[in-house]
PDB file of C-alpha atoms in Angstrom:
ATOM      1  CA  GLN A   1      90.860  51.813 174.796  1.00 87.00           C
ATOM      2  CA  VAL A   2      90.742  52.652 171.097  1.00 90.00           C
ATOM      3  CA  ARG A   3      87.332  53.336 169.630  1.00 96.00           C
ATOM      4  CA  LEU A   4      86.303  54.022 166.035  1.00 97.00           C
ATOM      5  CA  VAL A   5      82.964  55.559 165.125  1.00 97.00           C
ATOM      6  CA  GLU A   6      81.940  55.856 161.473  1.00 97.00           C
ATOM      7  CA  SER A   7      79.388  58.162 159.921  1.00 97.00           C
ATOM      8  CA  GLY A   8      78.348  59.413 156.518  1.00 98.00           C
ATOM      9  CA  GLY A   9      76.872  56.344 154.884  1.00 98.00           C
ATOM     10  CA  ASP A  10      73.886  57.011 152.650  1.00 98.00           C
ATOM     11  CA  SER A  11      72.081  56.058 149.470  1.00 98.00           C
ATOM     12  CA  VAL A  12      73.175  57.813 146.279  1.00 98.00           C
ATOM     13  CA  GLN A  13      72.834  57.383 142.558  1.00 98.00           C
ATOM     14  CA  ALA A  14      75.650  56.130 140.381  1.00 98.00           C
ATOM     15  CA  GLY A  15      78.099  58.897 139.586  1.00 98.00           C
ATOM     16  CA  GLY A  16      77.448  60.634 142.871  1.00 98.00           C
ATOM     17  CA  SER A  17      79.736  61.301 145.816  1.00 98.00           C
ATOM     18  CA  LEU A  18      79.820  60.600 149.520  1.00 98.00           C
ATOM     19  CA  ARG A  19      82.229  61.383 152.309  1.00 98.00           C
ATOM     20  CA  LEU A  20      82.621  58.946 155.166  1.00 98.00           C
ATOM     21  CA  SER A  21      84.097  59.980 158.485  1.00 98.00           C
ATOM     22  CA  CYS A  22      85.678  57.943 161.242  1.00 98.00           C
ATOM     23  CA  ALA A  23      86.312  59.493 164.626  1.00 97.00           C
ATOM     24  CA  ALA A  24      89.123  57.739 166.455  1.00 95.00           C
ATOM     25  CA  SER A  25      89.610  58.023 170.197  1.00 93.00           C
ATOM     26  CA  GLY A  26      91.935  56.475 172.721  1.00 92.00           C
ATOM     27  CA  TYR A  27      95.220  57.098 170.929  1.00 87.00           C
ATOM     28  CA  THR A  28      98.171  58.685 172.708  1.00 86.00           C
ATOM     29  CA  ASP A  29     100.297  59.254 169.574  1.00 91.00           C
ATOM     30  CA  ASN A  30     100.149  59.093 165.750  1.00 93.00           C
ATOM     31  CA  ASN A  31     102.088  55.882 165.300  1.00 94.00           C
ATOM     32  CA  ASN A  32      99.485  53.666 163.723  1.00 95.00           C
ATOM     33  CA  CYS A  33      97.587  52.881 160.549  1.00 97.00           C
ATOM     34  CA  ILE A  34      93.914  53.589 160.043  1.00 97.00           C
ATOM     35  CA  GLY A  35      91.774  52.765 157.059  1.00 97.00           C
ATOM     36  CA  TRP A  36      88.576  51.495 155.490  1.00 98.00           C
ATOM     37  CA  PHE A  37      87.299  48.063 154.576  1.00 98.00           C
ATOM     38  CA  ARG A  38      84.033  47.221 152.918  1.00 98.00           C
ATOM     39  CA  GLN A  39      81.900  44.135 152.671  1.00 98.00           C
ATOM     40  CA  ALA A  40      79.009  43.529 150.307  1.00 97.00           C
ATOM     41  CA  PRO A  41      76.499  40.697 150.809  1.00 94.00           C
ATOM     42  CA  GLY A  42      78.001  37.379 149.807  1.00 95.00           C
ATOM     43  CA  LYS A  43      81.450  38.851 149.239  1.00 96.00           C
ATOM     44  CA  GLU A  44      84.655  38.881 151.222  1.00 96.00           C
ATOM     45  CA  ARG A  45      85.851  41.937 153.052  1.00 97.00           C
ATOM     46  CA  GLU A  46      87.938  44.229 150.865  1.00 97.00           C
ATOM     47  CA  GLY A  47      90.556  46.681 152.041  1.00 98.00           C
ATOM     48  CA  VAL A  48      89.642  49.947 150.335  1.00 98.00           C
ATOM     49  CA  ALA A  49      92.158  52.502 151.579  1.00 98.00           C
ATOM     50  CA  ARG A  50      94.531  53.097 154.457  1.00 98.00           C
ATOM     51  CA  ILE A  51      96.744  55.871 155.808  1.00 98.00           C
ATOM     52  CA  PHE A  52      99.635  55.967 158.252  1.00 97.00           C
ATOM     53  CA  ARG A  53      98.716  58.660 160.724  1.00 96.00           C
ATOM     54  CA  ARG A  54     102.310  59.710 161.386  1.00 96.00           C
ATOM     55  CA  ASN A  55     103.321  60.702 157.847  1.00 95.00           C
ATOM     56  CA  GLY A  56     100.145  60.502 155.782  1.00 95.00           C
ATOM     57  CA  VAL A  57     101.325  57.756 153.428  1.00 97.00           C
ATOM     58  CA  THR A  58      98.302  56.205 151.746  1.00 98.00           C
ATOM     59  CA  ALA A  59      97.406  53.077 149.808  1.00 98.00           C
ATOM     60  CA  TYR A  60      94.322  52.136 147.808  1.00 98.00           C
ATOM     61  CA  ALA A  61      92.665  49.115 146.314  1.00 98.00           C
ATOM     62  CA  ASP A  62      92.877  49.067 142.522  1.00 98.00           C
ATOM     63  CA  SER A  63      89.084  49.093 142.372  1.00 97.00           C
ATOM     64  CA  VAL A  64      88.906  52.596 143.888  1.00 98.00           C
ATOM     65  CA  LYS A  65      92.095  54.291 142.718  1.00 98.00           C
ATOM     66  CA  GLY A  66      91.386  57.654 141.164  1.00 98.00           C
ATOM     67  CA  ARG A  67      87.885  57.786 142.656  1.00 98.00           C
ATOM     68  CA  PHE A  68      88.392  57.534 146.431  1.00 98.00           C
ATOM     69  CA  THR A  69      90.643  59.641 148.633  1.00 98.00           C
ATOM     70  CA  ILE A  70      91.566  58.949 152.239  1.00 98.00           C
ATOM     71  CA  SER A  71      92.683  61.824 154.435  1.00 98.00           C
ATOM     72  CA  LEU A  72      93.101  62.975 158.023  1.00 97.00           C
ATOM     73  CA  ASP A  73      92.011  66.077 159.855  1.00 95.00           C
ATOM     74  CA  ILE A  74      94.612  68.385 161.383  1.00 92.00           C
ATOM     75  CA  ALA A  75      94.455  66.637 164.744  1.00 91.00           C
ATOM     76  CA  LYS A  76      94.895  63.260 162.975  1.00 92.00           C
ATOM     77  CA  THR A  77      92.040  61.827 164.991  1.00 92.00           C
ATOM     78  CA  THR A  78      89.409  61.781 162.258  1.00 96.00           C
ATOM     79  CA  VAL A  79      89.881  59.967 158.979  1.00 98.00           C
ATOM     80  CA  PHE A  80      87.802  60.721 155.921  1.00 98.00           C
ATOM     81  CA  LEU A  81      87.028  58.697 152.840  1.00 98.00           C
ATOM     82  CA  GLN A  82      85.938  60.894 149.963  1.00 98.00           C
ATOM     83  CA  MET A  83      84.189  58.727 147.399  1.00 98.00           C
ATOM     84  CA  ASN A  84      83.531  60.145 143.954  1.00 98.00           C
ATOM     85  CA  SER A  85      82.140  58.638 140.756  1.00 98.00           C
ATOM     86  CA  LEU A  86      80.376  56.000 142.790  1.00 98.00           C
ATOM     87  CA  LYS A  87      79.295  52.787 141.102  1.00 98.00           C
ATOM     88  CA  PRO A  88      76.664  50.233 142.120  1.00 98.00           C
ATOM     89  CA  GLU A  89      79.487  47.805 142.888  1.00 97.00           C
ATOM     90  CA  ASP A  90      80.682  50.199 145.595  1.00 98.00           C
ATOM     91  CA  SER A  91      77.565  49.344 147.590  1.00 98.00           C
ATOM     92  CA  ALA A  92      78.617  47.740 150.872  1.00 98.00           C
ATOM     93  CA  ILE A  93      78.973  48.221 154.564  1.00 98.00           C
ATOM     94  CA  TYR A  94      82.089  50.320 155.110  1.00 98.00           C
ATOM     95  CA  TYR A  95      84.147  49.723 158.228  1.00 98.00           C
ATOM     96  CA  CYS A  96      86.786  51.945 159.758  1.00 98.00           C
ATOM     97  CA  VAL A  97      89.739  49.899 160.970  1.00 98.00           C
ATOM     98  CA  ALA A  98      92.987  50.476 162.803  1.00 97.00           C
ATOM     99  CA  ASN A  99      96.040  48.486 163.728  1.00 96.00           C
ATOM    100  CA  VAL A 100      97.648  48.564 167.140  1.00 92.00           C
ATOM    101  CA  ARG A 101     100.875  50.323 166.235  1.00 94.00           C
ATOM    102  CA  GLY A 102     103.191  51.080 163.360  1.00 94.00           C
ATOM    103  CA  PRO A 103     102.806  51.702 159.622  1.00 95.00           C
ATOM    104  CA  CYS A 104     100.252  50.139 157.332  1.00 96.00           C
ATOM    105  CA  LEU A 105     101.309  46.600 156.459  1.00 95.00           C
ATOM    106  CA  GLY A 106      98.704  45.805 153.848  1.00 93.00           C
ATOM    107  CA  ALA A 107      95.060  45.157 153.046  1.00 94.00           C
ATOM    108  CA  SER A 108      94.565  41.914 154.939  1.00 95.00           C
ATOM    109  CA  PRO A 109      91.957  42.112 157.712  1.00 95.00           C
ATOM    110  CA  GLN A 110      94.373  40.297 160.032  1.00 96.00           C
ATOM    111  CA  PHE A 111      96.505  43.437 160.343  1.00 96.00           C
ATOM    112  CA  TYR A 112      93.701  45.448 161.956  1.00 97.00           C
ATOM    113  CA  ARG A 113      92.648  44.801 165.527  1.00 96.00           C
ATOM    114  CA  THR A 114      90.082  47.553 165.985  1.00 97.00           C
ATOM    115  CA  TRP A 115      86.948  47.793 163.845  1.00 97.00           C
ATOM    116  CA  GLY A 116      84.118  50.261 163.877  1.00 97.00           C
ATOM    117  CA  GLN A 117      80.457  49.314 163.742  1.00 97.00           C
ATOM    118  CA  GLY A 118      80.137  50.014 160.013  1.00 97.00           C
ATOM    119  CA  THR A 119      78.123  52.400 157.887  1.00 98.00           C
ATOM    120  CA  GLN A 120      75.994  51.436 154.893  1.00 98.00           C
ATOM    121  CA  VAL A 121      76.678  52.836 151.440  1.00 98.00           C
ATOM    122  CA  THR A 122      74.157  52.067 148.724  1.00 98.00           C
ATOM    123  CA  VAL A 123      74.673  53.155 145.116  1.00 98.00           C
ATOM    124  CA  SER A 124      71.759  52.761 142.735  1.00 98.00           C
ATOM    125  CA  SER A 125      72.039  52.622 138.963  1.00 95.00           C
TER     126      SER A 125
END
């Protein structure tokens, strides 16, 4: 059974940085997509970034391009989200997500079967 456990959420001031981590367990190979969504109060879930574990191909939401970086550890079982130049509008609960198998198909929540419990990021102005 696949399990995702996030960590690293915190409160920071605008312009600061945070690094989120997601430890993935239960996989037998690297043939799947893993990424991050976020949801702020009263807003829809937004796909922030995703990476195909097999070849490292990444994709980002326009709202975070140039500021956020998604990456994997050497074992490809932990995914990181480095967030720089944080803005108050980045405040949200961040969820680690994964599909069942295959490359990343897009930013729609329907593509991702497994979700972590979420970690809170708060950016103050």
